[in-house]
Backbone as a ProteinNet text record, in pm:
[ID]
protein_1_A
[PRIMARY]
XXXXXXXXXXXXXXXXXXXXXXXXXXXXXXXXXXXXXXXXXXXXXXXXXXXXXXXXXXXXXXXXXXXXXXXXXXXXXXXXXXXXXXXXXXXXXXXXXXXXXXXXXXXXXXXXXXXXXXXXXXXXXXXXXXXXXXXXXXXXXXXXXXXXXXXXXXXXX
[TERTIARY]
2146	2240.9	2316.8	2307.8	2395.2	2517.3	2605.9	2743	2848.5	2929	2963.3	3087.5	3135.4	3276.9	3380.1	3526.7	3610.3	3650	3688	3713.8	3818.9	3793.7	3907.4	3946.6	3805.3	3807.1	3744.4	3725.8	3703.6	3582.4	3490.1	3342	3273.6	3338.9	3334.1	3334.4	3250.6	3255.3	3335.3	3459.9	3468.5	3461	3427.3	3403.8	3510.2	3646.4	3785.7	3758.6	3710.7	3659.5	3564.1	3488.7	3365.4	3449	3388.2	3521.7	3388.7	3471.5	3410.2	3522.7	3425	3448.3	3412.7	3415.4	3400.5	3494.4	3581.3	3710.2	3751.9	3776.2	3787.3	3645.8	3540.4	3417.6	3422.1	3435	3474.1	3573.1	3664.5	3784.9	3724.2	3653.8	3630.6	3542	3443.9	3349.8	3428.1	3481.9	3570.9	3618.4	3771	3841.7	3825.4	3726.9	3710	3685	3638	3579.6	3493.8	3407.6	3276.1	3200.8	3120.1	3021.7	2952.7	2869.3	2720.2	2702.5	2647	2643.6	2487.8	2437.8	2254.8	2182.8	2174.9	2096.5	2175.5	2324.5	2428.9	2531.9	2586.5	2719.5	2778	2929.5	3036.7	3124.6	3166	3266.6	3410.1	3537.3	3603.5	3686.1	3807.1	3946.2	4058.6	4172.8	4306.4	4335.5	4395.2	4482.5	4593.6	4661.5	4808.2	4874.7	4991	5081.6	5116.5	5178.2	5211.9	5375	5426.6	5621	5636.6	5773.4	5780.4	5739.1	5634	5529.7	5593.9	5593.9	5621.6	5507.3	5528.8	5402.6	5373	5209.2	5144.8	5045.9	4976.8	4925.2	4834.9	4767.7	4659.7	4522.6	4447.2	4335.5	4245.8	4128.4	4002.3	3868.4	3835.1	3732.9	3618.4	3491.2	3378.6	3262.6	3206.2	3082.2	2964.8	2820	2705.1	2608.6	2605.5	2509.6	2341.3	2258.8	2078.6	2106.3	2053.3	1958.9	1839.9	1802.7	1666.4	1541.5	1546.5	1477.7	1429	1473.8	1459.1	1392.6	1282.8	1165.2	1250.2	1133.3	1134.2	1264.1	1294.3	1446	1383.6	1340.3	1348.4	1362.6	1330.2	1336.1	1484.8	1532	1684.8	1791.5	1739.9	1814	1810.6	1699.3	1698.4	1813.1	1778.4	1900.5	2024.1	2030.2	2217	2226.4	2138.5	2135	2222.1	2141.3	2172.9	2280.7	2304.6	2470.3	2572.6	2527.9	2678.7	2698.2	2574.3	2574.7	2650.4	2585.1	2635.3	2785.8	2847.8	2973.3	3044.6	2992.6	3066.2	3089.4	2989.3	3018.4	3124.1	3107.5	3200.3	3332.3	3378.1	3472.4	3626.9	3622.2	3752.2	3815.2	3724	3816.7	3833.9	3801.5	3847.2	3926.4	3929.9	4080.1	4166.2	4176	4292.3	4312.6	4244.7	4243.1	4386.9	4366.2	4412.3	4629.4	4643.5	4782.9	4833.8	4929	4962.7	5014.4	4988.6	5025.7	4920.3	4818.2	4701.3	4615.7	4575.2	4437.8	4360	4228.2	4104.3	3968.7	3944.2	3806.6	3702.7	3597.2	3478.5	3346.9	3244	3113	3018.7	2961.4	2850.3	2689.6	2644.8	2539	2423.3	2313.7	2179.8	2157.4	2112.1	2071.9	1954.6	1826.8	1737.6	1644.3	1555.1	1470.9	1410	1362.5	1324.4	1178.2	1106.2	961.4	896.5	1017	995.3	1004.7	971.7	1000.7	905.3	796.1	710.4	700.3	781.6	798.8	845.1	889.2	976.3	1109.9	1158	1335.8	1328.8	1473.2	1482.7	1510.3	1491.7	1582.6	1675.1	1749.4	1901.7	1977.8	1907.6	1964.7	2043.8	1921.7	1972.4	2090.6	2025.7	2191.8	2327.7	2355.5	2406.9	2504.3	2412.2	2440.8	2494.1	2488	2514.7	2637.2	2696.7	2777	2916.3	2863.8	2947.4	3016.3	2924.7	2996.4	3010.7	2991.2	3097.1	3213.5	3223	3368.9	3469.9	3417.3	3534.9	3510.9	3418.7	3493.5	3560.8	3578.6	3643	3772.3	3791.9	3905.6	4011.9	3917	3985.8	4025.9	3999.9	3991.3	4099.5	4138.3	4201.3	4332.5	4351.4	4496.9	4530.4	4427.8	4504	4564	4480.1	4546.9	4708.8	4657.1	4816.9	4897.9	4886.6	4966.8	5033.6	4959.2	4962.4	5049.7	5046.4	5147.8	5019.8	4925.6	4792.7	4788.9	4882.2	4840.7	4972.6	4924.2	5032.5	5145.1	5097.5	5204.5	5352.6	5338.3	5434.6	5505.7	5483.3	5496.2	5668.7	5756.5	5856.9	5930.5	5981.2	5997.3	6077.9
-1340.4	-1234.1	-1206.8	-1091.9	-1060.6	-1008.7	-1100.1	-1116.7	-985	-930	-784.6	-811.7	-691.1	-713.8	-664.2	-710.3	-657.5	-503.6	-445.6	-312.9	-294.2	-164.6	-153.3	-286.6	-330.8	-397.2	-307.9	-333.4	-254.4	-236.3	-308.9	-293.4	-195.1	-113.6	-54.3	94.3	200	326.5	360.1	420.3	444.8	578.6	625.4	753.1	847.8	764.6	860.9	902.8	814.9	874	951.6	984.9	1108.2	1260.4	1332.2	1469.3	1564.5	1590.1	1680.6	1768.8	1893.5	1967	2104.3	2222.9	2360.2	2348.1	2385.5	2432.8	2364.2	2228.7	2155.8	2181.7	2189.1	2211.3	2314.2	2445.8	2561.3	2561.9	2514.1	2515.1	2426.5	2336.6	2260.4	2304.8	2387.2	2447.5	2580.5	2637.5	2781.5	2737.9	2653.8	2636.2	2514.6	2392.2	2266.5	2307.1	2211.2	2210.8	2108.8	2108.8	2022.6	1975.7	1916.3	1878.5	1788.2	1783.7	1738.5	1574.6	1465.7	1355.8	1305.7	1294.2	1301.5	1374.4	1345.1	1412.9	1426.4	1429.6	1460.4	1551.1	1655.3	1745.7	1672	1681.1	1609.5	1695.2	1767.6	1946.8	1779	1854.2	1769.8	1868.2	1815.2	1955.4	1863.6	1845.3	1800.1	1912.1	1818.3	1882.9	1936.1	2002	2010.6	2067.5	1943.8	1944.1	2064	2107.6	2231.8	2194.7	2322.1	2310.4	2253	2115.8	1999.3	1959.3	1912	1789.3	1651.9	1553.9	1480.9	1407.7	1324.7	1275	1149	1165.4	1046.4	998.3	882.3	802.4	837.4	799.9	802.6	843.7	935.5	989.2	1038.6	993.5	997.9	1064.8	1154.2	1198.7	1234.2	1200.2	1244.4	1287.7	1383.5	1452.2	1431.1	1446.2	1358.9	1482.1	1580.4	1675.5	1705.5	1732.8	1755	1881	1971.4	2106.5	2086.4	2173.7	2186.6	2201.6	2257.6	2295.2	2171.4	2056.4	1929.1	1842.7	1897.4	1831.7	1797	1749.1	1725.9	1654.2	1668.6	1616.6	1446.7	1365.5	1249.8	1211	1271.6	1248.1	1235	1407.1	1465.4	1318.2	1228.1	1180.8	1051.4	1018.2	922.2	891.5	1033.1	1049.6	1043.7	1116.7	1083.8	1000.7	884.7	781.7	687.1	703.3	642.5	706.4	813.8	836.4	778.6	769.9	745	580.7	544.1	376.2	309.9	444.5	413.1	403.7	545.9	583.4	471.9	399.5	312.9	165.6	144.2	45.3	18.6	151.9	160.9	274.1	250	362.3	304.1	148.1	129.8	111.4	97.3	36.3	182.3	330.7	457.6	484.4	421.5	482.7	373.3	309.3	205.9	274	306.1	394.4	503.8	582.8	695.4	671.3	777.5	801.1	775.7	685.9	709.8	843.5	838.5	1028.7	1119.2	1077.7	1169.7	1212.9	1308.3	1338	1442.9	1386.1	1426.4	1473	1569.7	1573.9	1568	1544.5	1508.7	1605.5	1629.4	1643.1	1580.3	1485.1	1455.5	1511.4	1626.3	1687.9	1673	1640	1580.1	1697.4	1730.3	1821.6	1781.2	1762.3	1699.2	1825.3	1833.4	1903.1	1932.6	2073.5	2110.6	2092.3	2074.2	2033.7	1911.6	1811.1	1671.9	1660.2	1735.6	1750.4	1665.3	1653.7	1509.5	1432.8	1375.9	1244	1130.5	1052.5	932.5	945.7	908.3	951.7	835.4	880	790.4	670.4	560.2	422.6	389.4	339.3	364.5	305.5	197.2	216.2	283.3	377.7	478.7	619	619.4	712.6	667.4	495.6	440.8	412.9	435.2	460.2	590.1	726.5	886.9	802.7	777.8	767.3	726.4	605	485.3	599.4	604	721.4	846	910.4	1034.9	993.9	919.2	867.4	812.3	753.9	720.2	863.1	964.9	1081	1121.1	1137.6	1210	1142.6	1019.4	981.6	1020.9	1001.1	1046	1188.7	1323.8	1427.5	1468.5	1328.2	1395.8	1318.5	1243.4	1178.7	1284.4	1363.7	1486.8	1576	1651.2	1728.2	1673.5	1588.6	1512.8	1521.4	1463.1	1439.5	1568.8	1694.2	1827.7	1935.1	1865.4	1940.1	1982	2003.6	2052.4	2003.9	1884.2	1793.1	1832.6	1769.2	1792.4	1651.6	1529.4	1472.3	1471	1656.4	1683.1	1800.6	1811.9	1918.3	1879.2	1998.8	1992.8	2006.5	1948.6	2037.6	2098.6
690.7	715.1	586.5	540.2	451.7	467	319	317.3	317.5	381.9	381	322.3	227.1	155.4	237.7	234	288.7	272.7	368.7	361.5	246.4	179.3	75.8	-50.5	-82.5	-191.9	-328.6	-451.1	-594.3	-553.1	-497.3	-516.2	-423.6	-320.7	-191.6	-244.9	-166.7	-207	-65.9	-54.5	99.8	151	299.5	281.4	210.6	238.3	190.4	32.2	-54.7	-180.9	-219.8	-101.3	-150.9	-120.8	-232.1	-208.2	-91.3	-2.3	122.7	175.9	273	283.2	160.4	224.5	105.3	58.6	108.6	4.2	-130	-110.3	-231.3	-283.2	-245.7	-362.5	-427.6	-329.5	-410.3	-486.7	-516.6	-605	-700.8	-700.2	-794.8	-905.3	-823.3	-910.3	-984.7	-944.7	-978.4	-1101	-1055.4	-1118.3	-1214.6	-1214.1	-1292.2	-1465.6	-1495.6	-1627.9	-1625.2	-1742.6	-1719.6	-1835.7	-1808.5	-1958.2	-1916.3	-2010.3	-2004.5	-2060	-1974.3	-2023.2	-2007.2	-2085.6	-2063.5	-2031.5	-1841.8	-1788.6	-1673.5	-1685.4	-1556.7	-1586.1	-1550.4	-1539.5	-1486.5	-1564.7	-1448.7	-1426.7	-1339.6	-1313.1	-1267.3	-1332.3	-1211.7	-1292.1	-1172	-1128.2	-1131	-1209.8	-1174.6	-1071.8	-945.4	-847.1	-859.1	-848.9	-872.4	-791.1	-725.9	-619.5	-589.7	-487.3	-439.9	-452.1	-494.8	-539.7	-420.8	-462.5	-376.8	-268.4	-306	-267.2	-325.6	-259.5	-317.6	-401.2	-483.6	-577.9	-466.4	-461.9	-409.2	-455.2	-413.3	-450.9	-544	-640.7	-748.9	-617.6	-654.2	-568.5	-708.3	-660.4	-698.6	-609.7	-587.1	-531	-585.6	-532	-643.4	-508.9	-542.7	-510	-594.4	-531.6	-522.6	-527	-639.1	-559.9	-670.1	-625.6	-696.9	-631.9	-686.1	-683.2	-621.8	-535	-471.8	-539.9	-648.1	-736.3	-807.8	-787.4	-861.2	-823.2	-703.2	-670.6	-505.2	-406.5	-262.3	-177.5	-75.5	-13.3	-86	-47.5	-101.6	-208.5	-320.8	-474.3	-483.4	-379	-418	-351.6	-301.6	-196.2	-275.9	-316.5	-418.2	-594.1	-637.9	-778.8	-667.8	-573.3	-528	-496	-443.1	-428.1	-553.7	-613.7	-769.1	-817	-814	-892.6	-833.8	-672.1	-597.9	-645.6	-660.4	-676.6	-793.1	-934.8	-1051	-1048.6	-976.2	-991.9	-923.7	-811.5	-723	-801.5	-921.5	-995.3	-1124.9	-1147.3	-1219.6	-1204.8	-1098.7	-1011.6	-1010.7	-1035.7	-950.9	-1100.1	-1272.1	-1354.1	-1411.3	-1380.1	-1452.8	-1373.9	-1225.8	-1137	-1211.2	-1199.1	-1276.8	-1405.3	-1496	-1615.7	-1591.7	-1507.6	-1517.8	-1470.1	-1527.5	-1486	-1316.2	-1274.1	-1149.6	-1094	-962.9	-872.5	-949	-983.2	-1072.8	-945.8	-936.8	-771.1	-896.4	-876.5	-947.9	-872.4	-856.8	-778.5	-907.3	-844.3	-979.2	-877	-957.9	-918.6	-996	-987.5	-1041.4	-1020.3	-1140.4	-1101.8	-1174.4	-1092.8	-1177.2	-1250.1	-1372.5	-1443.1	-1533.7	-1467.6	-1582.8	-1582.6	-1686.5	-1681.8	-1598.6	-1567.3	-1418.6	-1406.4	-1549.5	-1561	-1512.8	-1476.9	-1444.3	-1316.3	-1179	-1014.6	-978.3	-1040.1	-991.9	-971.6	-1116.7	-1202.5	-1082.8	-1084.6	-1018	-1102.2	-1002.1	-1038.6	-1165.4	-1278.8	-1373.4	-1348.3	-1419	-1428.3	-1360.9	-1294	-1231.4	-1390.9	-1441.8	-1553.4	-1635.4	-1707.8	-1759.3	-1717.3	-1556.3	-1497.4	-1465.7	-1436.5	-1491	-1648.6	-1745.9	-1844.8	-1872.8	-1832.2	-1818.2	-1760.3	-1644.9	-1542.6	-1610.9	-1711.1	-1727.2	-1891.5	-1995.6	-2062.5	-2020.4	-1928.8	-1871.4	-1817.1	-1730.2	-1723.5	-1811.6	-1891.7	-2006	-2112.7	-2117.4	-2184.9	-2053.3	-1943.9	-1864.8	-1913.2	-1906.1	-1863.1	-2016.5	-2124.7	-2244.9	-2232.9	-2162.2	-2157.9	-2062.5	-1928.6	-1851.6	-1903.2	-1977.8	-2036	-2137.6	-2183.2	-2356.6	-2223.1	-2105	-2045.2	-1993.3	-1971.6	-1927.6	-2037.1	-2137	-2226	-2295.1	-2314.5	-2315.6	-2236.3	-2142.1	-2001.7	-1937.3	-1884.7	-1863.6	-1674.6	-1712.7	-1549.4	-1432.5	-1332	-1237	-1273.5	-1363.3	-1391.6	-1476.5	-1545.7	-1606.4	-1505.8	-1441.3	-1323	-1247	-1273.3	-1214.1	-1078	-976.8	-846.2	-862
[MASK]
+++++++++++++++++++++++++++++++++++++++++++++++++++++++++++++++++++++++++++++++++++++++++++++++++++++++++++++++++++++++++++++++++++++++++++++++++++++++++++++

């Protein structure tokens, strides 16, 4: 029988951290910014509180999405497979990273060549590796906005 971790420990993806629903996706995609880490887009959106709100907790949300175009539902199910895995390994030390009262939505989007729909999905390795440096440029990217006035942590009520 295998050993199960306690709920709400670092190593746990929980559903509350996957970003769902349209609306936050659509806003994320609209309004985010983004860039390219290998063979992954990462779109993510600082939130920003609505005039007095009070500031809460540090939130992290991330989305899991392949294009259809990127070869058969299983292949597609397989790379999200692997991003959510990558991101879940290395998820809890870029939330600790970031500014407290920070809420971030992310998208993580496979973007590999569309010539490769055959192939066998990459390495987890290697998307792993995409995962682990997009997040630490994210996280360098979302501390200049902060630091800039850019974030909701300079935000006045």
């Amino acid at each position: 029988m295998a050993s199960q971790q306690p709920i709400g420990t670092p190593v746990g993806l929980p559903r509350s951290a996957i970003l769902r629903g349209n609306e936050p996706v659509r806003i994320l995609f609209q309004q985010g910014k983004g860039f390219r880490q290998g063979s992954i887009v990462i779109k993510y959106h600082v939130v920003e509180l609505a005039q007095g709100e009070p500031p809460q907790q540090q939130t992290v949300l991330a989305g899991f999405f392949v294009r259809k175009g990127k070869g058969g539902a299983i292949r597609r199910n397989r790379i999200r497979r692997l991003l959510r895995e990558s991101y879940r390994l290395v998820r809890h030390g870029f939330v600790q990273s970031l500014p407290p009262g920070l809420t971030v939505h992310l998208a993580f989007l496979w973007s590999a060549p569309s010539g490769d729909q055959q192939s066998p999905p990459p390495p987890f390795a290697d998307i792993q590796n995409d995962v682990r440096k997009g997040l630490e440029r994210l996280r360098r990217k979302v501390m200049k906005d902060v630091q800039e006035g850019h974030g909701p942590a300079t935000a006045e009520p």
